Amino acid sequence: MAQFKVGLEIHTQLQTLYKLFSKSPNTSSVLSTAPNTTTSFFDVSLPGTQPLLNKECLLKTLKLASSLNCEIPSVSSFDRKHYFYGDQPLGYQITQHFHPIARNGRFTLLQKHNLKLDKDLIVRIQQLQLEQDTGRSIYHNINSNLSNIDFNRANIPLVEMVTMPDFENIEQVRAFLQNYIKLVQMLDVCSGDLETGAIRVDVNINVVGHQRVEIKNLPTISAIINAIKYEAKRQTQLVKTGQVPNDIETRGWNGKTTYHLRSKETNVDYRYVPDMELPNIKLNIDSLLPKIKETMPPSIAEQLNHLMDTYKLNTRDARILFNSPPLSLFFQSIYENVNPLHRNKVINWIVHEFLGALTKSEVVFSPDIITLESFTQLIDNVEAGNITKSNGKLLLLHLINNKEDQSRPILELAQEFDMLSSNTLDIDTLVSTVLSNNKKVVDEILQGKPKKINFLIGQCMRESGGNIQPSLFESKIKDCLKQK
């Protein structure tokens, strides 16, 4: 496949109390809101109404711009982007075309923090602009040209971010989108939901040396990735056959293929003009930005580095904790309370055994699912050899589903269920019996298939009722095999 470049245009709905230029409530995150119930006179463009900038929208845009390391000018302004469509009652959209609120940013993706990246990547941000969203057309019949208009979304604040074409493969795009969504959630800027339209993404893609194609209507990360894959193959084939057009093209996505919407000749002339009803935004950058940065959490990279360095975690486990702050706090509490000799085992207990037990029990995580004391006792007793790992997993599942037993000492509970480790059983006799009953497996091990020993260990564990540590069986089996 030919080398291609990808750039993104991301529209992010801001989570604010009110809309961008009116006092209408911003209900973008409430899907059950009845149509046309959160609108003001300005939202539906009644004559004589005027816009008034919501400063909360400005503040959240500046937080995002600062986190993306953008240059923020002391003066920015609003413009009118003219087009006529049913869901745009003004006949124009208020946006920032000539003097946006931020430019020339960058977002760094480190390979060590992103499992599928083949190298570090710096994504250049061309600009951020603050603008109003449109209304929403509702088609009740897919074959009809008739639609109703819901103006609840009209004038909801948007930040449009335009990246440079710095992506060279789909894993870079995926990693950037995942990190961007986490960033806006972390900053309390946006809910981050693509499915509800809180974030909407357009893709610009071109085979190197040829005109770009813009793909619209991409509702999810999987749709974005699949559209890029399809379009890269389509453009590569066009290059091979010499059919690549010279004009910039806009295409849609129907879930399987991209399709033509319009070409450069039919692009709309938006006739941008400065908005004469809105004054310039004037900022004292030197005093304002330090105050904004004080309200922001540590960056994604800083938080991942803290988890990986402090607790010696790999990227995957650090990401799991980072993506769920309550789970991360839960892990840290367990880590601090277990025997220091067992701390390196805590992450496995949390992200594998504990989350796995929750899935089996069809229970959603919350910090009060199991008490801190009960869980730390369980980990310490299993890792000390008092309870086997297999029995420890069963006890964890029991504790999650029987909260009344979480107040009891773990050893008492294990004794009641006959789950205490026992080293008094005749291990020699038990191993000898298993070897005698599985001569074919023994021969395979002796002939160069050492992994088959795990089968014998499993048989020994079953015969012992899981009450002997598997490491004891492994050692005894190996001793016996050396004598053969």
mmCIF file of C-alpha atoms in Angstrom, residues 11-215:
data_model
loop_
_atom_site.group_PDB
_atom_site.id
_atom_site.type_symbol
_atom_site.label_atom_id
_atom_site.label_comp_id
_atom_site.label_asym_id
_atom_site.label_seq_id
_atom_site.Cartn_x
_atom_site.Cartn_y
_atom_site.Cartn_z
ATOM 1 C CA HIS A 11 -15.425 19.018 17.088
ATOM 2 C CA THR A 12 -15.730 18.850 20.879
ATOM 3 C CA GLN A 13 -18.926 19.862 22.706
ATOM 4 C CA LEU A 14 -18.086 21.723 25.903
ATOM 5 C CA GLN A 15 -19.710 20.702 29.184
ATOM 6 C CA THR A 16 -21.004 24.000 30.497
ATOM 7 C CA LEU A 17 -24.022 25.206 32.442
ATOM 8 C CA TYR A 18 -25.266 27.427 29.624
ATOM 9 C CA LYS A 19 -24.881 27.623 25.858
ATOM 10 C CA LEU A 20 -22.253 29.654 24.031
ATOM 11 C CA PHE A 21 -24.135 32.900 23.369
ATOM 12 C CA SER A 22 -27.320 32.597 25.440
ATOM 13 C CA LYS A 23 -28.622 31.635 28.873
ATOM 14 C CA SER A 24 -30.271 28.462 27.588
ATOM 15 C CA PRO A 25 -29.217 25.363 29.579
ATOM 16 C CA ASN A 26 -26.611 23.192 27.910
ATOM 17 C CA THR A 27 -28.303 19.773 27.895
ATOM 18 C CA SER A 28 -25.997 18.136 25.352
ATOM 19 C CA SER A 29 -25.277 15.234 27.714
ATOM 20 C CA VAL A 30 -28.967 14.587 28.502
ATOM 21 C CA LEU A 31 -30.321 12.428 25.672
ATOM 22 C CA SER A 32 -33.846 12.269 27.084
ATOM 23 C CA THR A 33 -34.460 16.032 26.791
ATOM 24 C CA ALA A 34 -37.625 16.671 24.808
ATOM 25 C CA PRO A 35 -37.042 18.459 21.458
ATOM 26 C CA ASN A 36 -37.040 22.280 21.453
ATOM 27 C CA THR A 37 -37.344 22.616 25.240
ATOM 28 C CA THR A 38 -33.906 24.096 26.003
ATOM 29 C CA THR A 39 -33.855 26.966 23.532
ATOM 30 C CA SER A 40 -33.909 30.731 23.818
ATOM 31 C CA PHE A 41 -34.950 33.450 21.392
ATOM 32 C CA PHE A 42 -31.361 33.815 20.201
ATOM 33 C CA ASP A 43 -30.928 30.049 19.658
ATOM 34 C CA VAL A 44 -33.765 30.053 17.129
ATOM 35 C CA SER A 45 -32.776 33.447 15.702
ATOM 36 C CA LEU A 46 -35.794 35.572 16.512
ATOM 37 C CA PRO A 47 -35.332 39.101 15.095
ATOM 38 C CA GLY A 48 -33.631 41.580 17.409
ATOM 39 C CA THR A 49 -31.828 39.006 19.587
ATOM 40 C CA GLN A 50 -28.086 39.355 20.108
ATOM 41 C CA PRO A 51 -25.285 37.030 21.286
ATOM 42 C CA LEU A 52 -23.575 37.333 24.658
ATOM 43 C CA LEU A 53 -20.405 35.262 25.184
ATOM 44 C CA ASN A 54 -20.500 32.701 28.004
ATOM 45 C CA LYS A 55 -17.206 33.097 29.884
ATOM 46 C CA GLU A 56 -17.294 29.484 31.131
ATOM 47 C CA CYS A 57 -16.975 28.350 27.509
ATOM 48 C CA LEU A 58 -13.970 30.602 27.112
ATOM 49 C CA LEU A 59 -12.320 29.271 30.268
ATOM 50 C CA LYS A 60 -12.748 25.613 29.265
ATOM 51 C CA THR A 61 -11.389 26.320 25.785
ATOM 52 C CA LEU A 62 -8.325 27.964 27.341
ATOM 53 C CA LYS A 63 -7.787 24.910 29.590
ATOM 54 C CA LEU A 64 -7.825 22.648 26.544
ATOM 55 C CA ALA A 65 -5.555 24.986 24.578
ATOM 56 C CA SER A 66 -3.085 25.134 27.450
ATOM 57 C CA SER A 67 -3.016 21.330 27.834
ATOM 58 C CA LEU A 68 -2.279 21.054 24.087
ATOM 59 C CA ASN A 69 0.656 23.471 24.432
ATOM 60 C CA CYS A 70 -0.931 26.007 22.090
ATOM 61 C CA GLU A 71 0.055 29.602 21.484
ATOM 62 C CA ILE A 72 -2.779 31.735 22.862
ATOM 63 C CA PRO A 73 -2.933 35.275 21.455
ATOM 64 C CA SER A 74 -3.974 38.197 23.610
ATOM 65 C CA VAL A 75 -6.689 39.093 21.074
ATOM 66 C CA SER A 76 -9.032 36.771 19.188
ATOM 67 C CA SER A 77 -12.372 37.370 17.480
ATOM 68 C CA PHE A 78 -15.521 35.808 16.084
ATOM 69 C CA ASP A 79 -16.634 35.560 12.449
ATOM 70 C CA ARG A 80 -19.747 34.575 10.559
ATOM 71 C CA LYS A 81 -19.656 31.506 8.332
ATOM 72 C CA HIS A 82 -22.597 31.835 5.951
ATOM 73 C CA TYR A 83 -24.631 28.896 4.711
ATOM 74 C CA PHE A 84 -28.318 28.147 4.515
ATOM 75 C CA TYR A 85 -29.667 24.966 5.991
ATOM 76 C CA GLY A 86 -32.739 24.119 8.043
ATOM 77 C CA ASP A 87 -30.895 23.401 11.274
ATOM 78 C CA GLN A 88 -28.941 26.706 11.124
ATOM 79 C CA PRO A 89 -31.592 29.366 11.827
ATOM 80 C CA LEU A 90 -29.252 32.370 11.722
ATOM 81 C CA GLY A 91 -28.255 31.653 8.140
ATOM 82 C CA TYR A 92 -24.675 31.653 9.410
ATOM 83 C CA GLN A 93 -22.580 30.004 12.115
ATOM 84 C CA ILE A 94 -20.610 32.075 14.611
ATOM 85 C CA THR A 95 -17.068 30.697 14.549
ATOM 86 C CA GLN A 96 -13.427 31.865 14.565
ATOM 87 C CA HIS A 97 -11.962 31.856 11.085
ATOM 88 C CA PHE A 98 -9.514 34.756 10.900
ATOM 89 C CA HIS A 99 -8.275 35.051 14.489
ATOM 90 C CA PRO A 100 -8.874 31.808 16.460
ATOM 91 C CA ILE A 101 -8.351 31.502 20.174
ATOM 92 C CA ALA A 102 -5.280 29.236 19.886
ATOM 93 C CA ARG A 103 -2.740 28.095 17.305
ATOM 94 C CA ASN A 104 0.437 26.056 16.876
ATOM 95 C CA GLY A 105 -0.030 23.457 19.596
ATOM 96 C CA ARG A 106 1.386 19.977 19.982
ATOM 97 C CA PHE A 107 0.455 16.750 21.710
ATOM 98 C CA THR A 108 3.149 14.159 22.358
ATOM 99 C CA LEU A 109 2.386 10.440 22.293
ATOM 100 C CA LEU A 110 5.139 8.372 23.899
ATOM 101 C CA GLN A 111 5.679 4.810 22.763
ATOM 102 C CA LYS A 112 6.186 3.643 26.352
ATOM 103 C CA HIS A 113 2.673 4.819 27.236
ATOM 104 C CA ASN A 114 0.902 3.431 24.166
ATOM 105 C CA LEU A 115 1.201 -0.297 23.527
ATOM 106 C CA LYS A 116 0.740 -0.308 19.746
ATOM 107 C CA LEU A 117 2.834 2.690 18.752
ATOM 108 C CA ASP A 118 6.035 1.861 16.890
ATOM 109 C CA LYS A 119 7.696 5.167 17.872
ATOM 110 C CA ASP A 120 7.130 8.420 19.768
ATOM 111 C CA LEU A 121 4.868 10.832 17.891
ATOM 112 C CA ILE A 122 4.395 14.587 18.107
ATOM 113 C CA VAL A 123 1.020 15.658 16.696
ATOM 114 C CA ARG A 124 1.017 19.299 15.671
ATOM 115 C CA ILE A 125 -2.169 21.239 16.369
ATOM 116 C CA GLN A 126 -2.857 23.823 13.695
ATOM 117 C CA GLN A 127 -5.518 25.710 15.656
ATOM 118 C CA LEU A 128 -8.415 25.632 18.108
ATOM 119 C CA GLN A 129 -11.494 27.711 17.408
ATOM 120 C CA LEU A 130 -14.566 28.315 19.555
ATOM 121 C CA GLU A 131 -17.881 28.102 17.699
ATOM 122 C CA GLN A 132 -21.570 27.295 18.093
ATOM 123 C CA ASP A 133 -23.143 23.967 17.216
ATOM 124 C CA THR A 134 -26.102 23.699 14.856
ATOM 125 C CA GLY A 135 -29.569 22.313 15.439
ATOM 126 C CA ARG A 136 -30.388 18.721 14.556
ATOM 127 C CA SER A 137 -32.479 17.437 11.673
ATOM 128 C CA ILE A 138 -34.640 14.437 12.572
ATOM 129 C CA TYR A 139 -35.737 12.242 9.666
ATOM 130 C CA HIS A 140 -38.627 9.963 10.606
ATOM 131 C CA ASN A 141 -38.612 8.211 7.233
ATOM 132 C CA ILE A 142 -35.264 7.397 5.631
ATOM 133 C CA ASN A 143 -36.807 7.654 2.162
ATOM 134 C CA SER A 144 -38.423 11.038 2.785
ATOM 135 C CA ASN A 145 -36.975 14.517 2.239
ATOM 136 C CA LEU A 146 -39.107 15.837 5.102
ATOM 137 C CA SER A 147 -37.581 16.318 8.543
ATOM 138 C CA ASN A 148 -38.255 17.986 11.861
ATOM 139 C CA ILE A 149 -35.731 20.317 13.484
ATOM 140 C CA ASP A 150 -34.649 20.068 17.120
ATOM 141 C CA PHE A 151 -32.953 23.315 18.203
ATOM 142 C CA ASN A 152 -31.830 22.035 21.613
ATOM 143 C CA ARG A 153 -28.341 21.520 20.167
ATOM 144 C CA ALA A 154 -28.272 24.923 18.437
ATOM 145 C CA ASN A 155 -25.713 27.264 20.032
ATOM 146 C CA ILE A 156 -24.150 24.577 22.235
ATOM 147 C CA PRO A 157 -20.445 25.480 22.544
ATOM 148 C CA LEU A 158 -17.982 23.626 20.327
ATOM 149 C CA VAL A 159 -14.217 23.663 20.086
ATOM 150 C CA GLU A 160 -12.961 22.695 16.655
ATOM 151 C CA MET A 161 -9.412 21.368 16.706
ATOM 152 C CA VAL A 162 -7.488 20.915 13.471
ATOM 153 C CA THR A 163 -4.338 18.786 13.462
ATOM 154 C CA MET A 164 -1.596 18.755 10.882
ATOM 155 C CA PRO A 165 -1.343 15.584 8.719
ATOM 156 C CA ASP A 166 1.105 13.926 11.108
ATOM 157 C CA PHE A 167 -0.469 10.449 11.291
ATOM 158 C CA GLU A 168 1.104 7.736 9.151
ATOM 159 C CA ASN A 169 -0.826 4.660 10.322
ATOM 160 C CA ILE A 170 -4.082 3.759 12.005
ATOM 161 C CA GLU A 171 -2.513 2.904 15.369
ATOM 162 C CA GLN A 172 -1.243 6.474 15.664
ATOM 163 C CA VAL A 173 -4.752 7.765 14.929
ATOM 164 C CA ARG A 174 -6.290 5.340 17.427
ATOM 165 C CA ALA A 175 -3.799 6.255 20.166
ATOM 166 C CA PHE A 176 -4.304 9.984 19.620
ATOM 167 C CA LEU A 177 -8.102 9.742 19.752
ATOM 168 C CA GLN A 178 -8.038 7.580 22.878
ATOM 169 C CA ASN A 179 -5.688 10.028 24.602
ATOM 170 C CA TYR A 180 -7.633 13.069 23.428
ATOM 171 C CA ILE A 181 -10.903 11.649 24.745
ATOM 172 C CA LYS A 182 -9.252 10.908 28.089
ATOM 173 C CA LEU A 183 -7.769 14.418 28.147
ATOM 174 C CA VAL A 184 -11.091 16.250 27.692
ATOM 175 C CA GLN A 185 -12.705 14.021 30.311
ATOM 176 C CA MET A 186 -9.856 14.613 32.738
ATOM 177 C CA LEU A 187 -10.095 18.387 32.248
ATOM 178 C CA ASP A 188 -13.901 18.278 32.683
ATOM 179 C CA VAL A 189 -14.147 19.922 29.264
ATOM 180 C CA CYS A 190 -16.343 17.310 27.555
ATOM 181 C CA SER A 191 -18.019 13.972 28.276
ATOM 182 C CA GLY A 192 -15.920 12.402 25.507
ATOM 183 C CA ASP A 193 -18.787 10.345 24.063
ATOM 184 C CA LEU A 194 -18.513 9.854 20.310
ATOM 185 C CA GLU A 195 -21.729 7.853 20.151
ATOM 186 C CA THR A 196 -23.831 10.774 21.434
ATOM 187 C CA GLY A 197 -22.075 13.358 19.261
ATOM 188 C CA ALA A 198 -20.172 15.034 22.102
ATOM 189 C CA ILE A 199 -17.074 14.498 19.955
ATOM 190 C CA ARG A 200 -17.383 14.428 16.165
ATOM 191 C CA VAL A 201 -14.419 13.653 13.942
ATOM 192 C CA ASP A 202 -13.712 14.353 10.272
ATOM 193 C CA VAL A 203 -10.689 12.732 8.645
ATOM 194 C CA ASN A 204 -8.401 14.218 5.987
ATOM 195 C CA ILE A 205 -6.415 11.515 4.185
ATOM 196 C CA ASN A 206 -4.248 11.446 1.102
ATOM 197 C CA VAL A 207 -1.704 9.233 -0.575
ATOM 198 C CA VAL A 208 1.562 11.158 -0.377
ATOM 199 C CA GLY A 209 1.924 13.392 -3.414
ATOM 200 C CA HIS A 210 -1.777 13.519 -4.230
ATOM 201 C CA GLN A 211 -4.813 15.577 -3.221
ATOM 202 C CA ARG A 212 -6.462 14.920 0.118
ATOM 203 C CA VAL A 213 -9.928 13.511 0.683
ATOM 204 C CA GLU A 214 -12.101 14.601 3.596
ATOM 205 C CA ILE A 215 -14.322 11.941 5.198
#
